[in-house]
């Protein structure tokens, strides 16, 4: 029995000491956590971002303040202030937060006209930051270089501010970046080639800025890109053929720039493309027949360029087509009968070109058509009675052609 009781006694002793240690450790850990969360609470209080009547009541935990998310240990992981909050007293000044006291912050979002200054350098002290959304404010000046140190960043959204610098080439070091929205600012200069290093990038929004220069061919390295908008800038030159590598591209807008050159046959490689907007540039040449490979294409706008040649019959493959504008170019030839396959077409404009021939009876197949403009061309012959089948039609424009005969309604 001795043999047994002695070890039991030992066990009890050891168990007790272990328990004591655990209790002490827990107490210390608890104190440590309490201290850590108190430091975070003080950082938030001193920022002045939250209204005084809330921050001054120490019996209310900072974790309950609007816009705060915390983890299991009570540490702040997200600050998300947007204009859904009804207290107007928010005075968010990015410079007044001591970011080095918020080491676990992964997401910082301030949206809705709160911010007026520059993005402060001090945000480099957020080593875990993955999501930065400062969109729709009045931020000015430069994109700070300190971005390069926020290597965990996956999302940068600063759209709709007044930032007016170049894109720092160092932005290309943010290897984890998936989403970069710089749209609606005053950013300028050329797109740095280093952006081609952002292999994970899925969305690149550059629209409505003052960027210039041509698109670097390195863009072809961004093989995960699904959304690319360069709309309304001062870009020039031709679209590099490497764009054909962007297999995942679903949305491409280059509208409203000074692009020239023609649509390359490589466009046919972009089989996921659903939206292609090219209007308001100086593109020329004809539509390559490879366009027929773009089985997902739903939207194509070519308006206001110098395109010429006739519509390739392969266009009839594009069964998802809903919007097609060729308005204001130098297209010629007759409409291919395959256009009758485009059963989903809702908008078709061929206005102000040099199209000829007659309107085919197949037009009657386009039963979803709401807008049809063919004005200012050289169409002739009679208007087919099948046009009467277009029950969804709201707008029909046929003027300035050479049509003859009666106008039937069926
Ligand atoms: C502080 O918050 C507590 C809990 O919400 C509330 O009961 C108390 O009245 C508040 N104190 C002041 C001074 O507002
Ligand atoms: C940050 O998170 C870690 C792990 O969850 C935790 O140990 C630490 O106490 C937190 N830091 C602060 C300041 O709360
Ligand atoms: C924000 O805080 C900084 C530093 O405290 C100060 O210089 C700046 O004027 C403040 N900005 C506004 C808009 O109050
Ligand atoms: C932020 O906090 C750190 C650590 O307490 C401190 O050393 C630093 O001076 C603070 N920075 C500012 C701008 O208050
Ligand atoms: C940034 O915040 C705005 C406002 O809440 C939101 O509309 C937008 O989708 C956000 N951006 C990202 C990338 O989540
Ligand atoms: C940011 O990163 C650069 C390059 O890695 C480094 O030289 C610099 O010291 C870092 N800056 C800060 C403020 O951490
Ligand atoms: C683009 O990819 C090629 C081939 O993988 C590589 O050699 C080149 O360095 C990359 N360019 C950039 C700017 O990342
Ligand atoms: C781009 O714009 C800058 C001014 O923002 C100008 O100095 C530069 O020459 C322009 N480059 C091109 C290629 O137009
Ligand atoms: C891309 O398209 C071109 C022209 O149609 C074709 O020659 C080439 O093989 C395609 N590239 C790939 C990788 O499929
Ligand atoms: C399209 O229209 C033509 C001529 O009206 C007709 O012969 C053909 O059956 C129609 N095709 C479909 C798929 O409705
Ligand atoms: C329509 O114009 C073409 C020449 O573009 C001509 O050959 C044809 O006879 C004309 N058709 C009618 C019905 O006027």
Short mmCIF file of N, CA, C and O in Angstrom, two decimals, residues 68-118:
data_model
loop_
_atom_site.label_atom_id
_atom_site.label_comp_id
_atom_site.label_asym_id
_atom_site.label_seq_id
_atom_site.Cartn_x
_atom_site.Cartn_y
_atom_site.Cartn_z
N UNK A 68 -15.92 49.26 -33.29
CA UNK A 68 -14.80 48.48 -32.75
C UNK A 68 -15.10 46.99 -32.81
O UNK A 68 -16.17 46.56 -32.40
N UNK A 69 -14.14 46.20 -33.32
CA UNK A 69 -14.24 44.74 -33.19
C UNK A 69 -13.01 44.25 -32.46
O UNK A 69 -11.92 44.79 -32.65
N UNK A 70 -13.18 43.22 -31.62
CA UNK A 70 -12.06 42.74 -30.82
C UNK A 70 -12.00 41.22 -30.91
O UNK A 70 -12.98 40.58 -31.30
N UNK A 71 -10.84 40.65 -30.57
CA UNK A 71 -10.70 39.19 -30.61
C UNK A 71 -10.98 38.59 -29.24
O UNK A 71 -11.38 39.29 -28.31
N UNK A 72 -10.74 37.26 -29.09
CA UNK A 72 -11.07 36.57 -27.84
C UNK A 72 -10.32 37.15 -26.64
O UNK A 72 -10.79 37.07 -25.52
N UNK A 73 -9.15 37.74 -26.88
CA UNK A 73 -8.39 38.29 -25.75
C UNK A 73 -8.75 39.75 -25.48
O UNK A 73 -8.14 40.39 -24.65
N UNK A 74 -9.74 40.26 -26.20
CA UNK A 74 -10.16 41.63 -25.96
C UNK A 74 -9.32 42.66 -26.69
O UNK A 74 -9.45 43.86 -26.47
N UNK A 75 -8.46 42.18 -27.58
CA UNK A 75 -7.60 43.09 -28.32
C UNK A 75 -8.32 43.59 -29.58
O UNK A 75 -9.04 42.85 -30.24
N UNK A 76 -8.09 44.86 -29.91
CA UNK A 76 -8.79 45.48 -31.04
C UNK A 76 -8.25 44.93 -32.36
O UNK A 76 -7.05 45.00 -32.62
N UNK A 77 -9.13 44.38 -33.18
CA UNK A 77 -8.71 43.88 -34.49
C UNK A 77 -9.28 44.69 -35.65
O UNK A 77 -8.74 44.67 -36.75
N UNK A 78 -10.39 45.39 -35.41
CA UNK A 78 -10.97 46.18 -36.50
C UNK A 78 -11.49 47.52 -35.98
O UNK A 78 -12.09 47.58 -34.92
N UNK A 79 -11.25 48.55 -36.76
CA UNK A 79 -11.92 49.83 -36.54
C UNK A 79 -12.63 50.15 -37.84
O UNK A 79 -12.00 50.24 -38.90
N UNK A 80 -13.92 50.27 -37.76
CA UNK A 80 -14.74 50.44 -38.95
C UNK A 80 -15.76 51.54 -38.72
O UNK A 80 -16.80 51.31 -38.11
N UNK A 81 -15.42 52.73 -39.13
CA UNK A 81 -16.31 53.88 -38.92
C UNK A 81 -16.89 54.29 -40.25
O UNK A 81 -16.15 54.62 -41.18
N UNK A 82 -18.18 54.21 -40.39
CA UNK A 82 -18.76 54.71 -41.63
C UNK A 82 -19.97 55.59 -41.32
O UNK A 82 -20.38 55.74 -40.18
N UNK A 83 -20.53 56.18 -42.37
CA UNK A 83 -21.55 57.19 -42.13
C UNK A 83 -22.92 56.60 -41.78
O UNK A 83 -23.91 57.30 -41.74
N UNK A 84 -22.93 55.27 -41.51
CA UNK A 84 -24.17 54.70 -40.99
C UNK A 84 -24.39 55.09 -39.53
O UNK A 84 -25.48 54.99 -39.01
N UNK A 85 -23.30 55.47 -38.86
CA UNK A 85 -23.43 55.81 -37.45
C UNK A 85 -24.09 57.16 -37.30
O UNK A 85 -23.76 58.10 -38.00
N UNK A 86 -25.03 57.22 -36.39
CA UNK A 86 -25.81 58.44 -36.34
C UNK A 86 -25.20 59.49 -35.44
O UNK A 86 -25.62 60.62 -35.45
N UNK A 87 -24.13 59.10 -34.61
CA UNK A 87 -23.62 60.26 -33.91
C UNK A 87 -22.64 61.06 -34.78
O UNK A 87 -21.69 60.56 -35.31
N UNK A 88 -23.02 62.29 -34.91
CA UNK A 88 -22.35 63.21 -35.84
C UNK A 88 -21.05 63.73 -35.25
O UNK A 88 -20.25 64.33 -35.94
N UNK A 89 -20.85 63.47 -33.95
CA UNK A 89 -19.71 64.11 -33.27
C UNK A 89 -18.37 63.47 -33.60
O UNK A 89 -17.35 63.90 -33.12
N UNK A 90 -18.39 62.39 -34.39
CA UNK A 90 -17.12 61.78 -34.79
C UNK A 90 -16.18 62.82 -35.37
O UNK A 90 -16.55 63.58 -36.26
N UNK A 91 -14.96 62.89 -34.86
CA UNK A 91 -13.98 63.78 -35.44
C UNK A 91 -12.72 62.97 -35.71
O UNK A 91 -11.76 63.03 -34.96
N UNK A 92 -12.78 62.15 -36.75
CA UNK A 92 -11.66 61.27 -37.04
C UNK A 92 -10.54 62.07 -37.70
O UNK A 92 -10.73 62.66 -38.76
N UNK A 93 -9.42 62.13 -37.03
CA UNK A 93 -8.21 62.73 -37.59
C UNK A 93 -7.16 61.63 -37.55
O UNK A 93 -6.68 61.26 -36.48
N UNK A 94 -6.81 61.12 -38.72
CA UNK A 94 -5.91 59.96 -38.80
C UNK A 94 -4.60 60.17 -38.05
O UNK A 94 -4.02 59.23 -37.53
N UNK A 95 -4.16 61.44 -37.97
CA UNK A 95 -2.87 61.72 -37.33
C UNK A 95 -2.91 61.59 -35.83
O UNK A 95 -1.87 61.52 -35.18
N UNK A 96 -4.11 61.56 -35.26
CA UNK A 96 -4.19 61.59 -33.80
C UNK A 96 -4.27 60.21 -33.14
O UNK A 96 -4.44 60.11 -31.93
N UNK A 97 -4.15 59.17 -33.92
CA UNK A 97 -4.14 57.82 -33.34
C UNK A 97 -2.70 57.35 -33.18
O UNK A 97 -1.89 57.52 -34.10
N UNK A 98 -2.39 56.75 -32.02
CA UNK A 98 -1.07 56.16 -31.84
C UNK A 98 -1.14 54.69 -32.29
O UNK A 98 -1.43 53.80 -31.51
N UNK A 99 -0.86 54.48 -33.58
CA UNK A 99 -1.05 53.15 -34.18
C UNK A 99 -0.16 52.09 -33.56
O UNK A 99 -0.51 50.92 -33.56
N UNK A 100 1.00 52.50 -33.01
CA UNK A 100 1.90 51.49 -32.46
C UNK A 100 1.31 50.82 -31.22
O UNK A 100 1.81 49.81 -30.76
N UNK A 101 0.22 51.39 -30.69
CA UNK A 101 -0.43 50.78 -29.53
C UNK A 101 -1.56 49.82 -29.93
O UNK A 101 -2.24 49.26 -29.07
N UNK A 102 -1.74 49.63 -31.23
CA UNK A 102 -2.81 48.72 -31.72
C UNK A 102 -2.18 47.62 -32.58
O UNK A 102 -2.44 47.53 -33.78
N UNK A 103 -1.33 46.78 -31.96
CA UNK A 103 -0.53 45.85 -32.77
C UNK A 103 -1.36 44.77 -33.46
O UNK A 103 -0.86 44.11 -34.38
N UNK A 104 -2.60 44.55 -33.04
CA UNK A 104 -3.39 43.47 -33.63
C UNK A 104 -4.41 43.95 -34.66
O UNK A 104 -5.19 43.15 -35.16
N UNK A 105 -4.36 45.24 -34.97
CA UNK A 105 -5.35 45.77 -35.90
C UNK A 105 -5.15 45.17 -37.31
O UNK A 105 -4.08 45.28 -37.89
N UNK A 106 -6.19 44.53 -37.84
CA UNK A 106 -6.10 43.96 -39.19
C UNK A 106 -6.92 44.77 -40.19
O UNK A 106 -6.71 44.64 -41.39
N UNK A 107 -7.86 45.56 -39.69
CA UNK A 107 -8.71 46.28 -40.61
C UNK A 107 -8.99 47.69 -40.12
O UNK A 107 -9.41 47.88 -38.97
N UNK A 108 -8.72 48.66 -40.95
CA UNK A 108 -9.01 50.06 -40.63
C UNK A 108 -9.86 50.64 -41.76
O UNK A 108 -9.42 50.71 -42.90
N UNK A 109 -11.09 50.98 -41.41
CA UNK A 109 -11.99 51.53 -42.41
C UNK A 109 -12.63 52.80 -41.87
O UNK A 109 -13.30 52.76 -40.84
N UNK A 110 -12.40 53.90 -42.55
CA UNK A 110 -13.06 55.15 -42.21
C UNK A 110 -13.64 55.69 -43.50
O UNK A 110 -12.92 55.98 -44.45
N UNK A 111 -14.94 55.79 -43.54
CA UNK A 111 -15.65 56.09 -44.78
C UNK A 111 -16.64 57.22 -44.52
O UNK A 111 -17.31 57.22 -43.48
N UNK A 112 -16.71 58.19 -45.40
CA UNK A 112 -17.79 59.15 -45.31
C UNK A 112 -17.39 60.55 -44.87
O UNK A 112 -17.94 61.08 -43.91
N UNK A 113 -16.43 61.16 -45.58
CA UNK A 113 -16.14 62.57 -45.40
C UNK A 113 -15.57 62.96 -44.04
O UNK A 113 -15.65 64.11 -43.65
N UNK A 114 -15.04 62.00 -43.29
CA UNK A 114 -14.46 62.35 -41.99
C UNK A 114 -13.04 62.90 -42.13
O UNK A 114 -12.58 63.68 -41.32
N UNK A 115 -12.32 62.44 -43.15
CA UNK A 115 -10.87 62.69 -43.21
C UNK A 115 -10.53 63.80 -44.17
O UNK A 115 -11.01 63.82 -45.31
N UNK A 116 -9.69 64.74 -43.72
CA UNK A 116 -9.34 65.86 -44.57
C UNK A 116 -7.84 65.97 -44.84
O UNK A 116 -7.44 66.55 -45.82
N UNK A 117 -6.99 65.43 -43.96
CA UNK A 117 -5.56 65.64 -44.13
C UNK A 117 -4.93 64.62 -45.08
O UNK A 117 -5.59 64.09 -45.94
N UNK A 118 -3.68 64.34 -44.84
CA UNK A 118 -2.97 63.33 -45.63
C UNK A 118 -3.02 62.00 -44.90
O UNK A 118 -3.38 61.94 -43.72
#
